[in-house]
Amino acid sequence: MCASVKRRCELSVAVPASLVSDVPHLREKTFKIGLVGRAAAIFRVDEVIVFPDLLGFDQSRDTRLIAAVLSYMETPQYLRKRLFRLVPELRYAGILPPLRTPHHPVLNRVRDLGFGEYREGVVVSSTNAGSFVDVGVDRSVLVSGVQLSVNSRVTVKIVELGRHLKAVLASRGEVEAYWGYRVRVSDVGFGCLVKEGGFDLVVATSRRGVRFMEVVDELVGRWKEACRVLVAFGSPSVGLFEILEREGLRLGDVVDFIVNMVPNQGTATVRTVEAVYACLGVLNLFVSGL
């Protein structure tokens, strides 16, 4: 598999907790969340943020479901049994599409490992000699000299092959390939999320926004200078304008750009998942190397 290079700047995507409120059954909810996870991986999103969009309502059940499914998808298959318990939210995890990102290798034998290769792993035991980590092959690798918490997830770099497999701890930041997304549940509404998030560029998607091609040069110019970018989407029932009005805020005062990524749409509405694919796909044409 050809490893996609990660983005220069960090790209976050924000979706509302009511993302799956328009579908009644857990199976359909799971499938819909899975489409968002696939989009995040396809377009090399670094972070998916789930934010509450119904003030005064308890949305913990929805946020828990979205976060659980997205986190499960992002985790390499060989680590899932160790890292995830049998919970109701993952009842239909079997229908989720595989991501096939660089950190989801399909080769599972020791002889398939390469020197200097990065792998995601889970700590299976810890001794005075170090920690043994399952990296998805038929033998664990030893990370010498460190005692890590059992069942913790780590990123490692293979430094010795042969009879004694050895690795060193690595950070996701040093991996040159796209290495999946992380999932974050926000406790605050979208307005506070943006204010406290430290983003250099915030893009809101809306049917009421300006056509993307009218601001593409300015937006791409801002993107080139940014280190952290946030792209936000509305819910199945209301857009970001209405969500911000509920918070007593104006969308234009919170974000840098409000763009319509699907001008002249042929349907009455564009669903959130459809908007995610359309928006990230169009943006990718202009900022794929940024």
Coordinates of C-alpha atoms in Angstrom, one line a residue:
M1 CA 0.0 0.0 0.0
C2 CA 1.3 3.4 -0.9
A3 CA 1.6 5.5 2.3
S4 CA 0.0 8.9 2.0
V5 CA 2.1 11.7 3.4
K6 CA 0.4 13.5 6.3
R7 CA -0.6 17.1 6.0
R8 CA 1.7 19.9 7.0
C9 CA -1.0 21.6 9.1
E10 CA -3.3 19.8 11.4
L11 CA -6.8 19.4 10.1
S12 CA -9.8 19.0 12.4
V13 CA -13.4 18.4 11.5
A14 CA -16.3 19.2 13.8
V15 CA -19.6 17.4 13.6
P16 CA -22.6 17.9 15.9
A17 CA -23.8 15.3 18.4
S18 CA -27.1 15.1 16.6
L19 CA -25.3 13.7 13.5
V20 CA -27.3 10.5 13.7
S21 CA -30.5 11.8 15.1
D22 CA -32.4 11.4 11.9
V23 CA -32.0 7.6 11.8
P24 CA -33.7 5.4 14.4
H25 CA -31.9 2.1 14.4
L26 CA -28.4 1.5 15.9
R27 CA -27.3 -0.4 12.8
E28 CA -28.1 2.6 10.5
K29 CA -26.5 5.0 13.0
T30 CA -23.3 2.8 13.0
F31 CA -23.2 2.8 9.2
K32 CA -23.6 6.5 9.0
I33 CA -20.9 7.2 11.5
G34 CA -18.7 4.7 9.6
L35 CA -19.1 6.9 6.5
V36 CA -17.8 9.9 8.5
G37 CA -14.8 7.8 9.7
R38 CA -14.0 6.8 6.1
A39 CA -14.2 10.4 4.9
A40 CA -11.8 11.4 7.7
A41 CA -9.3 8.8 6.7
I42 CA -9.6 9.4 2.9
F43 CA -9.0 13.1 3.3
R44 CA -6.3 12.7 6.0
V45 CA -8.2 14.4 8.8
D46 CA -6.1 14.5 12.1
E47 CA -9.0 15.1 14.5
V48 CA -12.7 14.6 14.6
I49 CA -14.5 16.7 17.2
V50 CA -18.0 15.9 18.3
F51 CA -19.7 19.0 19.8
P52 CA -23.1 19.4 21.6
D53 CA -25.6 21.3 19.4
L54 CA -28.8 21.1 21.5
L55 CA -28.4 23.3 24.5
G56 CA -30.4 22.1 27.5
F57 CA -30.6 18.5 26.2
D58 CA -28.6 15.5 27.3
Q59 CA -26.7 14.4 24.2
S60 CA -24.3 12.1 26.1
R61 CA -25.8 9.0 24.5
D62 CA -25.2 10.3 21.0
T63 CA -21.7 11.6 21.7
R64 CA -20.7 8.3 23.3
L65 CA -22.0 6.4 20.3
I66 CA -20.2 8.6 17.7
A67 CA -17.0 8.6 19.7
A68 CA -17.0 4.8 20.3
V69 CA -17.6 3.9 16.7
L70 CA -15.1 6.4 15.3
S71 CA -12.4 5.3 17.8
Y72 CA -13.1 1.7 17.0
M73 CA -12.7 2.3 13.3
E74 CA -9.4 4.2 13.7
T75 CA -7.9 1.4 15.8
P76 CA -5.9 -1.2 13.8
Q77 CA -7.9 -4.5 13.6
Y78 CA -5.3 -6.5 15.5
L79 CA -5.6 -4.2 18.6
R80 CA -9.4 -4.0 18.9
K81 CA -10.0 -7.1 21.0
R82 CA -7.5 -5.9 23.6
L83 CA -8.6 -2.3 23.7
F84 CA -12.4 -2.5 23.4
R85 CA -14.9 -4.2 25.6
L86 CA -18.2 -5.6 24.4
V87 CA -20.4 -2.5 24.7
P88 CA -23.9 -1.8 23.2
E89 CA -22.5 1.0 21.1
L90 CA -20.3 -1.4 19.1
R91 CA -23.0 -4.1 18.6
Y92 CA -22.9 -3.5 14.8
A93 CA -19.2 -2.7 14.5
G94 CA -19.0 -5.6 12.0
I95 CA -20.6 -3.6 9.2
L96 CA -18.0 -0.8 9.5
P97 CA -15.7 -0.5 6.4
P98 CA -12.0 -0.9 6.9
L99 CA -9.9 2.2 6.7
R100 CA -6.7 0.7 5.1
T101 CA -4.6 3.6 6.2
P102 CA -0.9 3.2 6.6
H103 CA -1.3 2.4 10.3
H104 CA -3.7 -0.4 9.5
P105 CA -1.2 -3.0 7.9
V106 CA -2.6 -6.2 6.6
L107 CA 0.7 -8.1 6.7
N108 CA 0.8 -10.1 10.0
R109 CA 4.0 -12.2 10.1
V110 CA 7.3 -11.4 11.6
R111 CA 9.0 -11.8 8.3
D112 CA 6.8 -9.0 6.9
L113 CA 8.2 -6.4 9.3
G114 CA 10.7 -4.0 8.0
F115 CA 13.6 -2.3 9.8
G116 CA 12.6 1.2 10.8
E117 CA 8.9 0.5 10.2
Y118 CA 6.3 2.2 12.5
R119 CA 3.5 0.2 14.0
E120 CA 0.7 0.8 16.4
G121 CA 0.7 -1.6 19.3
V122 CA -0.7 -2.5 22.7
V123 CA 1.4 -3.4 25.7
V124 CA 0.8 -7.0 26.7
S125 CA 3.3 -7.3 29.6
S126 CA 5.9 -5.3 31.4
T127 CA 9.0 -6.6 33.1
N128 CA 12.3 -5.3 34.5
A129 CA 13.8 -5.8 31.0
G130 CA 11.1 -3.6 29.4
S131 CA 7.7 -3.9 27.9
F132 CA 6.4 -6.4 25.3
V133 CA 4.1 -4.9 22.7
D134 CA 1.7 -6.6 20.3
V135 CA 2.2 -5.0 16.9
G136 CA 0.0 -7.4 14.9
V137 CA 2.6 -10.1 14.1
D138 CA 3.0 -13.6 15.6
R139 CA 5.5 -12.4 18.2
S140 CA 5.6 -9.4 20.5
V141 CA 8.3 -6.8 20.2
L142 CA 10.4 -5.7 23.2
V143 CA 10.7 -2.1 24.1
S144 CA 13.8 -2.2 26.3
G145 CA 14.2 -0.2 29.5
V146 CA 10.7 1.1 30.0
Q147 CA 7.8 -0.2 32.0
L148 CA 4.6 0.7 30.3
S149 CA 1.0 0.2 31.5
V150 CA -0.4 -3.1 30.3
N151 CA -3.2 -2.6 27.7
S152 CA -2.0 0.9 26.8
R153 CA -1.8 1.8 23.1
V154 CA 1.6 3.0 21.9
T155 CA 3.4 3.8 18.6
V156 CA 6.7 2.0 18.1
K157 CA 9.5 1.9 15.6
I158 CA 11.1 -1.4 14.8
V159 CA 14.9 -1.3 15.4
E160 CA 15.9 -5.0 15.5
L161 CA 14.6 -7.9 13.5
G162 CA 15.4 -11.6 13.7
R163 CA 15.0 -13.8 16.7
H164 CA 14.8 -10.9 19.1
L165 CA 12.3 -8.3 17.9
K166 CA 13.0 -4.9 19.4
A167 CA 11.4 -1.5 19.1
V168 CA 11.6 1.9 20.5
L169 CA 8.8 4.2 21.5
A170 CA 7.8 6.8 18.9
S171 CA 5.5 9.7 18.6
R172 CA 2.8 10.0 16.0
G173 CA 4.4 13.3 15.1
E174 CA 7.6 11.7 13.8
V175 CA 5.8 9.4 11.4
E176 CA 5.8 10.9 7.9
A177 CA 2.8 9.0 6.7
Y178 CA -0.8 9.8 7.5
W179 CA -1.4 8.0 10.8
G180 CA -5.1 8.2 11.4
Y181 CA -7.3 10.6 13.3
R182 CA -8.0 11.1 17.0
V183 CA -11.5 11.6 18.4
R184 CA -12.4 14.3 20.8
V185 CA -15.8 15.0 22.5
S186 CA -16.3 18.6 23.3
D187 CA -18.1 19.6 26.5
V188 CA -18.9 23.0 25.2
G189 CA -20.9 24.4 22.2
F190 CA -19.4 25.3 18.9
G191 CA -18.8 28.9 19.8
C192 CA -16.7 28.1 22.9
L193 CA -15.1 25.3 21.0
V194 CA -13.7 27.7 18.4
K195 CA -12.8 30.4 21.0
E196 CA -10.9 27.9 23.2
G197 CA -9.5 25.7 20.4
G198 CA -6.5 27.7 19.2
F199 CA -7.3 27.3 15.5
D200 CA -5.6 29.5 13.0
L201 CA -8.4 29.1 10.4
V202 CA -12.0 28.1 10.9
V203 CA -14.3 27.2 7.9
A204 CA -18.0 26.8 8.4
T205 CA -20.0 25.0 5.7
S206 CA -23.5 26.3 4.9
R207 CA -26.0 26.5 2.1
R208 CA -26.3 30.2 3.1
G209 CA -22.6 30.8 2.7
V210 CA -20.6 32.4 -0.2
R211 CA -19.8 30.1 -3.1
F212 CA -16.4 28.4 -2.5
M213 CA -14.9 29.5 -5.8
E214 CA -15.5 33.2 -4.9
V215 CA -13.2 32.9 -1.9
V216 CA -10.9 30.1 -2.9
D217 CA -7.8 32.2 -3.4
E218 CA -8.2 34.0 -0.1
L219 CA -9.0 30.8 1.8
V220 CA -6.1 28.8 0.3
G221 CA -3.8 31.7 1.1
R222 CA -4.9 31.6 4.8
W223 CA -4.6 27.8 4.8
K224 CA -1.0 28.0 3.7
E225 CA -0.2 30.2 6.7
A226 CA -2.1 28.1 9.2
C227 CA -0.9 25.4 11.6
R228 CA -4.4 24.3 12.8
V229 CA -7.5 24.3 10.6
L230 CA -11.0 23.5 11.6
V231 CA -13.8 22.7 9.2
A232 CA -17.3 22.5 10.7
F233 CA -20.6 21.0 9.7
G234 CA -24.2 21.4 10.7
S235 CA -26.7 18.8 11.8
P236 CA -29.3 16.8 9.8
S237 CA -32.1 19.2 10.9
V238 CA -30.4 22.7 11.2
G239 CA -27.3 24.4 10.0
L240 CA -24.5 26.1 11.8
F241 CA -26.3 29.5 11.6
E242 CA -29.1 28.1 13.7
I243 CA -26.8 26.2 16.0
L244 CA -24.9 29.4 16.8
E245 CA -28.2 31.3 17.3
R246 CA -29.1 28.9 20.0
E247 CA -25.9 29.8 21.7
G248 CA -26.6 33.5 21.4
L249 CA -23.9 34.0 18.8
R250 CA -23.5 35.0 15.2
L251 CA -21.8 32.5 13.0
G252 CA -19.9 35.3 11.1
D253 CA -18.4 36.5 14.4
V254 CA -17.1 33.1 15.2
V255 CA -15.6 31.7 12.0
D256 CA -13.3 33.0 9.3
F257 CA -15.2 31.7 6.3
I258 CA -18.8 30.6 5.7
V259 CA -18.8 28.7 2.4
N260 CA -21.3 26.9 0.2
M261 CA -19.5 23.8 -1.1
V262 CA -22.4 22.5 -3.1
P263 CA -23.8 25.4 -5.1
N264 CA -26.9 24.8 -7.3
Q265 CA -27.7 21.6 -5.3
G266 CA -30.3 19.4 -7.0
T267 CA -31.9 18.3 -3.7
A268 CA -33.9 20.1 -1.1
T269 CA -31.2 19.4 1.5
V270 CA -27.6 18.1 1.6
R271 CA -27.2 15.6 4.4
T272 CA -24.4 16.1 6.9
V273 CA -22.5 13.0 5.7
E274 CA -22.9 14.1 2.1
A275 CA -21.6 17.5 3.0
V276 CA -18.6 16.0 4.7
Y277 CA -17.6 14.2 1.5
A278 CA -18.4 17.1 -0.8
C279 CA -16.6 19.6 1.3
L280 CA -13.5 17.6 2.0
G281 CA -13.3 16.4 -1.5
V282 CA -13.4 19.9 -3.0
L283 CA -10.9 21.2 -0.4
N284 CA -8.6 18.4 -1.2
L285 CA -8.2 19.6 -4.7
F286 CA -6.8 22.9 -3.5
V287 CA -5.0 22.1 -0.3
S288 CA -3.9 18.4 -0.6
G289 CA -0.3 19.3 -0.3
L290 CA -0.8 21.7 2.6

